[in-house]
PDB file of C-alpha atoms in Angstrom:
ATOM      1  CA  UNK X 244      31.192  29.897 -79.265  1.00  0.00           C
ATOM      2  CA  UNK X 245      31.371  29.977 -75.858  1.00  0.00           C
ATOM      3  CA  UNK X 246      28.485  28.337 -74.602  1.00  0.00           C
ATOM      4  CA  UNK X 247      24.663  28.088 -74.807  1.00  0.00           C
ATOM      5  CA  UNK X 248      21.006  27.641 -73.269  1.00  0.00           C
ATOM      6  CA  UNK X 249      17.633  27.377 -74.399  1.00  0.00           C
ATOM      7  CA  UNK X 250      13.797  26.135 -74.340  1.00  0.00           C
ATOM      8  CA  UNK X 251      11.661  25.226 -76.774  1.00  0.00           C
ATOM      9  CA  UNK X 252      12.628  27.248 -79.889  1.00  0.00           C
ATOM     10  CA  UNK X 253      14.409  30.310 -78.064  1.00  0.00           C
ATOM     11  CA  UNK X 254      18.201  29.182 -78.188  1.00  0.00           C
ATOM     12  CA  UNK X 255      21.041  31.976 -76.471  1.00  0.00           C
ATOM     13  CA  UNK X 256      24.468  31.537 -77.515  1.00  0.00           C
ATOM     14  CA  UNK X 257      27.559  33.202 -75.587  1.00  0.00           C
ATOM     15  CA  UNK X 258      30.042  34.344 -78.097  1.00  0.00           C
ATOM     16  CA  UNK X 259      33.754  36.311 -78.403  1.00  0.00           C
ATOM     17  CA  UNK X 260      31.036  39.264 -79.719  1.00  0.00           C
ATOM     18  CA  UNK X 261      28.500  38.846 -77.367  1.00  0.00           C
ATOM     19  CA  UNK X 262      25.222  36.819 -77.015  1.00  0.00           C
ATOM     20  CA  UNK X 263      22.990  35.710 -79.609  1.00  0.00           C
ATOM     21  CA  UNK X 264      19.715  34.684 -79.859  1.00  0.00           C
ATOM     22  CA  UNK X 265      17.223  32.779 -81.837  1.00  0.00           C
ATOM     23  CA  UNK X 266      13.513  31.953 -81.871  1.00  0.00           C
ATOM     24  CA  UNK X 267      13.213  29.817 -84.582  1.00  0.00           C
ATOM     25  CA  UNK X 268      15.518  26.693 -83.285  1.00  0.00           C
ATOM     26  CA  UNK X 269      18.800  27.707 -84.713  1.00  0.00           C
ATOM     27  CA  UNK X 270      17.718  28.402 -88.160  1.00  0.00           C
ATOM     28  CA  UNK X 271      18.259  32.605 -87.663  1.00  0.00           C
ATOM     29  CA  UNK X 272      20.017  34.146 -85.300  1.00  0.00           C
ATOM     30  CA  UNK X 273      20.424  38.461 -83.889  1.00  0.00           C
ATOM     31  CA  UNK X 274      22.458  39.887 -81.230  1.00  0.00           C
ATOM     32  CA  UNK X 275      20.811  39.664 -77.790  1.00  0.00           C
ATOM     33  CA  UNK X 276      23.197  42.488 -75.898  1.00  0.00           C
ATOM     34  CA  UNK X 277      20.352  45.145 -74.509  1.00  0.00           C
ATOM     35  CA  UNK X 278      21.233  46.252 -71.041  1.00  0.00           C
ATOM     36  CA  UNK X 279      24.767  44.486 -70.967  1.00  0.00           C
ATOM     37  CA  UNK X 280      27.875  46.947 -71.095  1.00  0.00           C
ATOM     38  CA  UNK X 281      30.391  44.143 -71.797  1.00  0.00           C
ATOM     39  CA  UNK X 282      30.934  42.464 -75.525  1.00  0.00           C
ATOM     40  CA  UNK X 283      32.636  39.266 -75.044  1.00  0.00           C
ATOM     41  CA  UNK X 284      30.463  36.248 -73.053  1.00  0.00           C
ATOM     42  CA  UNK X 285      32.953  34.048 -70.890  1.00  0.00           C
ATOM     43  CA  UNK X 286      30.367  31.054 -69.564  1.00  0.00           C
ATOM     44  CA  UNK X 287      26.238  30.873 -69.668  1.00  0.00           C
ATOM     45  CA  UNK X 288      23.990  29.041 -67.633  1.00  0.00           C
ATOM     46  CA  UNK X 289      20.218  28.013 -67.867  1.00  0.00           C
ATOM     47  CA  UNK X 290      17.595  27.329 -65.244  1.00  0.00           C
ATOM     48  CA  UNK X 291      13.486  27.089 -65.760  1.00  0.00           C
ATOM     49  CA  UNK X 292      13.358  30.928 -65.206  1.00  0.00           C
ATOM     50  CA  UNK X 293      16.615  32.682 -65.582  1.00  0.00           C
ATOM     51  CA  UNK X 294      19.661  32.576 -67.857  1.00  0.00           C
ATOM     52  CA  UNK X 295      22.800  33.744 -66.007  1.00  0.00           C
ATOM     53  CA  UNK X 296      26.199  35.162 -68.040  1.00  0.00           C
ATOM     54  CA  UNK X 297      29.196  35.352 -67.091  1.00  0.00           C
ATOM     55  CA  UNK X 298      31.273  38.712 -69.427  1.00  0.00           C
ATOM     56  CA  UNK X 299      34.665  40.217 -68.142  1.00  0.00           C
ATOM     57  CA  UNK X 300      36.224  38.026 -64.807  1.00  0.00           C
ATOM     58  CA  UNK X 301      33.365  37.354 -62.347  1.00  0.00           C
ATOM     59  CA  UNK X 302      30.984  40.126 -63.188  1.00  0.00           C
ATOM     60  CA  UNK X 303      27.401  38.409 -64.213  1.00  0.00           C
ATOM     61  CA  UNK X 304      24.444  39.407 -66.244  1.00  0.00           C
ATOM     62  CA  UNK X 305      20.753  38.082 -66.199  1.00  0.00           C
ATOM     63  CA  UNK X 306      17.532  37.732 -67.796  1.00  0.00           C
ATOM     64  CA  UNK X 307      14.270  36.919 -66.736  1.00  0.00           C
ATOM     65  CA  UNK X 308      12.669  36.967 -70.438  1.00  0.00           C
ATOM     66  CA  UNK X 309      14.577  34.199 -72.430  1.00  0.00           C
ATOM     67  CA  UNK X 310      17.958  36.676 -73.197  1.00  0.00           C
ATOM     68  CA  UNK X 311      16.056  39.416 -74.700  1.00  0.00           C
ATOM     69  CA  UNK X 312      17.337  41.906 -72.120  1.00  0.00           C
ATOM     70  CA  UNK X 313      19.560  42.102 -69.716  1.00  0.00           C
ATOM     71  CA  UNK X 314      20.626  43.448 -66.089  1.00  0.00           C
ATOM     72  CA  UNK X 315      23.653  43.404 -63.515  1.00  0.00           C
ATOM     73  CA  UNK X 316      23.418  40.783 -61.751  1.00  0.00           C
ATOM     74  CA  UNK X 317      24.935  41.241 -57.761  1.00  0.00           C
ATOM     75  CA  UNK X 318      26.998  37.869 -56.303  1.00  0.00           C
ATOM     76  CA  UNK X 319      29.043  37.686 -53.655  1.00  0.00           C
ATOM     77  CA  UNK X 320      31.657  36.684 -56.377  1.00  0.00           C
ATOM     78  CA  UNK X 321      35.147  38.572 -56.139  1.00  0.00           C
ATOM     79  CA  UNK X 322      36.965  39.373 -59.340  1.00  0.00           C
ATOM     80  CA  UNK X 323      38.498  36.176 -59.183  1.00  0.00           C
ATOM     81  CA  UNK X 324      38.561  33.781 -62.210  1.00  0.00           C
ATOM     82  CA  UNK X 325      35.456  31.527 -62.652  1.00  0.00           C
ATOM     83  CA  UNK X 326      36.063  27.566 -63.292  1.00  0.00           C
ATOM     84  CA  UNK X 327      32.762  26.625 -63.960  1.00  0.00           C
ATOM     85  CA  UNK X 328      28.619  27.597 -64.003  1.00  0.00           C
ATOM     86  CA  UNK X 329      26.565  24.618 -64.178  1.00  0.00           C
ATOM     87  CA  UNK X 330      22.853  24.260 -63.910  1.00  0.00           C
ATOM     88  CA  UNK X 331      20.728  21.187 -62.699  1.00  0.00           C
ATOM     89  CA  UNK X 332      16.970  22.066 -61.800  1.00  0.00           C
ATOM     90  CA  UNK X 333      16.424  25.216 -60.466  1.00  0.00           C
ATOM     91  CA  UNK X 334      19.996  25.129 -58.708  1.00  0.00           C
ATOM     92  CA  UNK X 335      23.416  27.261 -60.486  1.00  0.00           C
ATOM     93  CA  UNK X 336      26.645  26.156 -59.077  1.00  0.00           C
ATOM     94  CA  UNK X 337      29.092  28.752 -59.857  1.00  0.00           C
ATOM     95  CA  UNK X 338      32.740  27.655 -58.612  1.00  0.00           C
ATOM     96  CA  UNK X 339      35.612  30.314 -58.950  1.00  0.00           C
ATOM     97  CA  UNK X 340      39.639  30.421 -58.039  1.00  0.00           C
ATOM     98  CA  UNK X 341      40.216  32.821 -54.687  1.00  0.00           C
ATOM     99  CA  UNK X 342      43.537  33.648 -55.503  1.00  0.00           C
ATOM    100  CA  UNK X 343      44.162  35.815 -52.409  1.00  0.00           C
ATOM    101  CA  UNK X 344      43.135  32.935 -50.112  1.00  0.00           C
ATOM    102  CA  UNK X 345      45.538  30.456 -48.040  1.00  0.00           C
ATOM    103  CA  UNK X 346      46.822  28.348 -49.372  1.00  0.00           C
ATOM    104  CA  UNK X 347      46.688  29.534 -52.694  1.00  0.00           C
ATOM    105  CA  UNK X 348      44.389  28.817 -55.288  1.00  0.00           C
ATOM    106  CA  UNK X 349      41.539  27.678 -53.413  1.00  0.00           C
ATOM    107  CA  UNK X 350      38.592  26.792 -54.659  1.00  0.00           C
ATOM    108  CA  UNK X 351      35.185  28.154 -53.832  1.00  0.00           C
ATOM    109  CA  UNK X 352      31.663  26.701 -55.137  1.00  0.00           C
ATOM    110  CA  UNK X 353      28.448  29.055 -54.367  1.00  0.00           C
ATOM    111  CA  UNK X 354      24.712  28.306 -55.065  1.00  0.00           C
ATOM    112  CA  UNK X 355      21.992  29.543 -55.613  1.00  0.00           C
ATOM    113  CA  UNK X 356      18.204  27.682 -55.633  1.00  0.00           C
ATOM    114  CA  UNK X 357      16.385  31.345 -56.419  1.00  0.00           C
ATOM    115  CA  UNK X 358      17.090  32.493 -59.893  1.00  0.00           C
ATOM    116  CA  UNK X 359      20.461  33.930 -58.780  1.00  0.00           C
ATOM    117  CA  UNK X 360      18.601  36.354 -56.186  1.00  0.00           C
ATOM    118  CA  UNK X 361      21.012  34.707 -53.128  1.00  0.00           C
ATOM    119  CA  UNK X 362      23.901  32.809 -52.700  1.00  0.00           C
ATOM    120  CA  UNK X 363      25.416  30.096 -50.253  1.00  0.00           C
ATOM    121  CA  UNK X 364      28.731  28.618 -49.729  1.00  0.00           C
ATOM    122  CA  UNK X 365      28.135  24.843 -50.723  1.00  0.00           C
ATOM    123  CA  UNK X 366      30.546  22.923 -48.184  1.00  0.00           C
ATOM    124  CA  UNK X 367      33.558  21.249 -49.857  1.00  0.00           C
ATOM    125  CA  UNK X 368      37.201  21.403 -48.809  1.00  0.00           C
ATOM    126  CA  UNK X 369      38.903  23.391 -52.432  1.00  0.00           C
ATOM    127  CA  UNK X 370      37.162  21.219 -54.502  1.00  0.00           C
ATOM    128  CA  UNK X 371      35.931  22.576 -58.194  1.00  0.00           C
ATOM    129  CA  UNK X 372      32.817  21.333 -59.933  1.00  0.00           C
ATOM    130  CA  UNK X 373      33.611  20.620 -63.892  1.00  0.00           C
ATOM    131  CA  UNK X 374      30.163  18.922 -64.606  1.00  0.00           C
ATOM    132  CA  UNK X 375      27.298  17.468 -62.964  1.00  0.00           C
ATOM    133  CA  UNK X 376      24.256  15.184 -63.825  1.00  0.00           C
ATOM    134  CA  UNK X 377      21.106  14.532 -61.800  1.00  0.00           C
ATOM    135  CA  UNK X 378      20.922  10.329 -61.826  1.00  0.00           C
ATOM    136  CA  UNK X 379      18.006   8.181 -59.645  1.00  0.00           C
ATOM    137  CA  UNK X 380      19.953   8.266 -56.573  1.00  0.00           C
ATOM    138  CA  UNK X 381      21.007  11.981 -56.745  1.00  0.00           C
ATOM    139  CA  UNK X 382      22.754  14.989 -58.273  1.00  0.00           C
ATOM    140  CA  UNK X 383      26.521  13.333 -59.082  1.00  0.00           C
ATOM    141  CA  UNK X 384      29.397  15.979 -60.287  1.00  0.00           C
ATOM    142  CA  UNK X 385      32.880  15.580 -61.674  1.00  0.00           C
ATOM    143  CA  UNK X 386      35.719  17.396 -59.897  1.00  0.00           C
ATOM    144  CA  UNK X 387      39.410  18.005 -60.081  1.00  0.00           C
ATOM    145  CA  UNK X 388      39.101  15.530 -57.134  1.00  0.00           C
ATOM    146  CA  UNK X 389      37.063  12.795 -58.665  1.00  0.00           C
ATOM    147  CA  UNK X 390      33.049  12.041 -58.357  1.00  0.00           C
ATOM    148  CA  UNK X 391      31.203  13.097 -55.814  1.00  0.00           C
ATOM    149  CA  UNK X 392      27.247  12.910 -55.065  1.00  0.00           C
ATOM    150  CA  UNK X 393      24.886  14.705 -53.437  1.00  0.00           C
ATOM    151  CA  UNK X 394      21.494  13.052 -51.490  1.00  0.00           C
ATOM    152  CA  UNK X 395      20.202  16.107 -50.978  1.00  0.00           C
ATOM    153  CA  UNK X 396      19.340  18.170 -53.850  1.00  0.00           C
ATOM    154  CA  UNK X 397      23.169  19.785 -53.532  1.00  0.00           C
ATOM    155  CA  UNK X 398      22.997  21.078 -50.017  1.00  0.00           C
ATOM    156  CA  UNK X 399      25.608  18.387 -49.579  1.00  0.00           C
ATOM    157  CA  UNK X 400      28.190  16.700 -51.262  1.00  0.00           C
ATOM    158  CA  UNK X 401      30.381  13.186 -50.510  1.00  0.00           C
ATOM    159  CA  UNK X 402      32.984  11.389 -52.409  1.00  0.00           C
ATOM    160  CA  UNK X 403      31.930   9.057 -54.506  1.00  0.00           C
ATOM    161  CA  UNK X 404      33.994   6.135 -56.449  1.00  0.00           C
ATOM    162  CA  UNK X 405      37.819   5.128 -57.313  1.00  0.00           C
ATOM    163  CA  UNK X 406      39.126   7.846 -59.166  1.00  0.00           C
ATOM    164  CA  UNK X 407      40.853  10.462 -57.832  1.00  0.00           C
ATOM    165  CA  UNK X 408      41.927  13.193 -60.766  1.00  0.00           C
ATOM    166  CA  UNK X 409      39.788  15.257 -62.847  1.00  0.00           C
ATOM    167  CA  UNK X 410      36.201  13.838 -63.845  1.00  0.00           C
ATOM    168  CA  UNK X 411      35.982  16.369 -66.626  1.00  0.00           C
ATOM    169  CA  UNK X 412      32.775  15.044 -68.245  1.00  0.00           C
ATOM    170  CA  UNK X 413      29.778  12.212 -66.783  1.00  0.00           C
ATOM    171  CA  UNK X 414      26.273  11.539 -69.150  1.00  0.00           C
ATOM    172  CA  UNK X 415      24.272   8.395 -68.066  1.00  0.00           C
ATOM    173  CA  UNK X 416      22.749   6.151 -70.559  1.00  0.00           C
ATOM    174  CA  UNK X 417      21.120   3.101 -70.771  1.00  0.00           C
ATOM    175  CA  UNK X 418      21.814   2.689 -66.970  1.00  0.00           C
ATOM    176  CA  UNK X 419      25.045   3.053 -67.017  1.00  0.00           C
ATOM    177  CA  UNK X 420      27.071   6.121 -66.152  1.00  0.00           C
ATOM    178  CA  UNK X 421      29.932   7.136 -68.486  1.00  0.00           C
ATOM    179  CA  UNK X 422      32.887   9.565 -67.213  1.00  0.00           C
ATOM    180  CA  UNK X 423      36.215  11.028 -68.796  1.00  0.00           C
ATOM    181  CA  UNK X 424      38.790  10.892 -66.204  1.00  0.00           C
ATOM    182  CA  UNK X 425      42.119  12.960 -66.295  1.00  0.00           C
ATOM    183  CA  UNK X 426      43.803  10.391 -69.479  1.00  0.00           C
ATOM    184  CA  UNK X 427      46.681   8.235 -69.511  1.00  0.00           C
ATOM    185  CA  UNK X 428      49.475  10.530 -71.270  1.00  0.00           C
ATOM    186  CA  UNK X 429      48.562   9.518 -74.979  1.00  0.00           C
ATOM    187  CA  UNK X 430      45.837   6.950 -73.741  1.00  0.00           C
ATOM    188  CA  UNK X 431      42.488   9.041 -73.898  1.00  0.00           C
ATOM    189  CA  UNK X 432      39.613   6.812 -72.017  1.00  0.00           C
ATOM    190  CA  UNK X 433      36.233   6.879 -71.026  1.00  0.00           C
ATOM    191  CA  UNK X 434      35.126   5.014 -68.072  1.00  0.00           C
ATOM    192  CA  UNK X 435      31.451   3.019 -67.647  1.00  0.00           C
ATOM    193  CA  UNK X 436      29.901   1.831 -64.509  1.00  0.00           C
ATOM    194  CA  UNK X 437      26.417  -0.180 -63.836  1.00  0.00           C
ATOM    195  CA  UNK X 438      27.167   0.464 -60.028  1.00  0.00           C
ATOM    196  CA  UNK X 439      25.900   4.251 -59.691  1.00  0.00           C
ATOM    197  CA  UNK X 440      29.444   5.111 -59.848  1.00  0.00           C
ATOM    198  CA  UNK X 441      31.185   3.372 -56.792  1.00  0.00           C
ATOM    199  CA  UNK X 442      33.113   1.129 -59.371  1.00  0.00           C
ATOM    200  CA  UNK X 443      34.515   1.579 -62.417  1.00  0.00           C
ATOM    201  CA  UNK X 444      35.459   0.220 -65.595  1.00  0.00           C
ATOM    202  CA  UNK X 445      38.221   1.674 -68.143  1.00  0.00           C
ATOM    203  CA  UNK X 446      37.248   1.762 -72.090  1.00  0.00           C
ATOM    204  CA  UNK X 447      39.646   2.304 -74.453  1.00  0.00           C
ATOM    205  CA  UNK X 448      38.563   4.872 -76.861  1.00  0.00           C
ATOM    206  CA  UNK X 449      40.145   4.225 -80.692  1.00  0.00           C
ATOM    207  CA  UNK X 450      40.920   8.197 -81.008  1.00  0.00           C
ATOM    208  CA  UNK X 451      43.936  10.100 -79.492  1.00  0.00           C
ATOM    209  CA  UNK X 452      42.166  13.933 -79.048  1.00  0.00           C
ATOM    210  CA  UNK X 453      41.500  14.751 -75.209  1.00  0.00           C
ATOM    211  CA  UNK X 454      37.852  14.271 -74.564  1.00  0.00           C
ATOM    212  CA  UNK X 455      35.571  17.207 -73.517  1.00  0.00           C
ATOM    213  CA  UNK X 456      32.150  16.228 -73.816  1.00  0.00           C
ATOM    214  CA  UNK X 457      29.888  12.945 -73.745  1.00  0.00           C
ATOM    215  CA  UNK X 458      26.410  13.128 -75.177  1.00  0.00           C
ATOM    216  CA  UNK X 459      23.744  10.808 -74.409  1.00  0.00           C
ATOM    217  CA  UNK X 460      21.389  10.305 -77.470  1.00  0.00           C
ATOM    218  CA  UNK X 461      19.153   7.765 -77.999  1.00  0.00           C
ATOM    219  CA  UNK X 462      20.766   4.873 -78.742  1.00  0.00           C
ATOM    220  CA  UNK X 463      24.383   5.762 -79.482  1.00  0.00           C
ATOM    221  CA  UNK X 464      26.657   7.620 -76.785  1.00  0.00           C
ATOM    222  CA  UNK X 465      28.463  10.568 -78.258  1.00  0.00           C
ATOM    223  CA  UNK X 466      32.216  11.427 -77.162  1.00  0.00           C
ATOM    224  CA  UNK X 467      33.529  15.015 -78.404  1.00  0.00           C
ATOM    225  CA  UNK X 468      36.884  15.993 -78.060  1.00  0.00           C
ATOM    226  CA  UNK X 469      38.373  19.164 -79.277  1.00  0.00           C
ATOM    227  CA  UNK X 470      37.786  17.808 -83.135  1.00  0.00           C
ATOM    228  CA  UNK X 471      33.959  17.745 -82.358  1.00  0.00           C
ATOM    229  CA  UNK X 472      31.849  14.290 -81.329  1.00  0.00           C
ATOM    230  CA  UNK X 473      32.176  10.972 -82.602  1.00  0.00           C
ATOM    231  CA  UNK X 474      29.954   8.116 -82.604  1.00  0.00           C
ATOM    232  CA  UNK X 475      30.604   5.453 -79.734  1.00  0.00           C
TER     233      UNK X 475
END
């Protein structure tokens, strides 16, 4: 599995074989591939009105109905290897690798705020987006560069906190914000802070995998590394 979106019962998941999609919550699932030429999904990406694929390097597909069909979608995207899609609102931040740029292996983040109709440049000096949250104060994203957070509904973006390497993961909960920074060879952590992210705590975490994923629910917070979640 590669990735997934849904609402309500209709769930989409992006596969090595393609999409698939159910109606009934998970409990059956069929291909959903009409209209796309490619078979295996790289990244997908939900909004209130669109779901946006990613099959074959930096060629996209949408749909307009849920993932029953699909259709080309044009971006100003080269065939340059994409990072990351993420989705907050009606907003998709796509950022990619320009390869052919100076210096090398820059960084570019686009977005779009119409159901991936247009595209803008978002304003950052080669800085990726790996995840991204919307919080009281504003729409906060982890980077290869640290945290940075956005006023503005993600016409803008500042730096935002301490750390400095990879924020490759963020969930809030409880009022606190959680975030997996780039590890301590051997010394996975996760890091909390009650200060909307300008200061930081370290917490050692009692499990040596690399950490992927935090998941917010209810009560408990959920860490996943590459041996699936665990409860924190």
């Amino acid at each position: 599995m590669r990735g997934g979106a849904g609402r309500n019962q209709t769930l989409v998941l992006a596969t090595n074989d393609g999409l698939r999609r159910s109606e009934d919550g998970g409990q059956s699932w069929r291909p959903a591939n009409h209209g796309v030429v490619a078979t295996q999904v790289s990244q997908l990406v939900a909004t209130e009105n669109v779901l946006l694929a990613e099959r074959s390097v930096g060629q996209f597909w949408r749909s307009l109905d849920d993932g029953e069909t699909w259709r080309l979608s044009e971006t100003p995207i080269p065939r340059q290897r994409v990072v990351s899609m993420l989705s907050e609102g009606s907003a998709i931040y796509v950022t990619y690798r320009h390869t052919h740029q100076r210096p090398p292996h820059t960084w570019i983040v686009l977005r779009s705020t119409d159901d991936a109709e247009s595209w803008s440049l978002v304003d950052l000096p080669n800085v990726a987006f790996l995840c991204m949250i919307r919080t009281d104060e504003g729409l906060l994203a982890g980077t290869q560069k640290g945290l940075m957070v956005s006023h503005d509904d993600g016409a803008s973006w500042t730096p935002r906190g301490a750390f400095g390497g990879d924020i490759t993961a963020i969930a809030k909960h409880w009022g606190a914000l959680y975030a997996v920074p780039t590890p301590e060879p051997g010394v996975p952590a996760i890091v909390r802070s009650v200060a909307g992210g300008e200061t930081w705590r370290r917490t050692r975490f009692p499990r040596s995998p690399t950490l992927v994923l935090l998941f917010p629910v209810r009560a408990a917070l959920y860490p996943a590394d590459c041996n699936g979640p665990s409860l924190s």
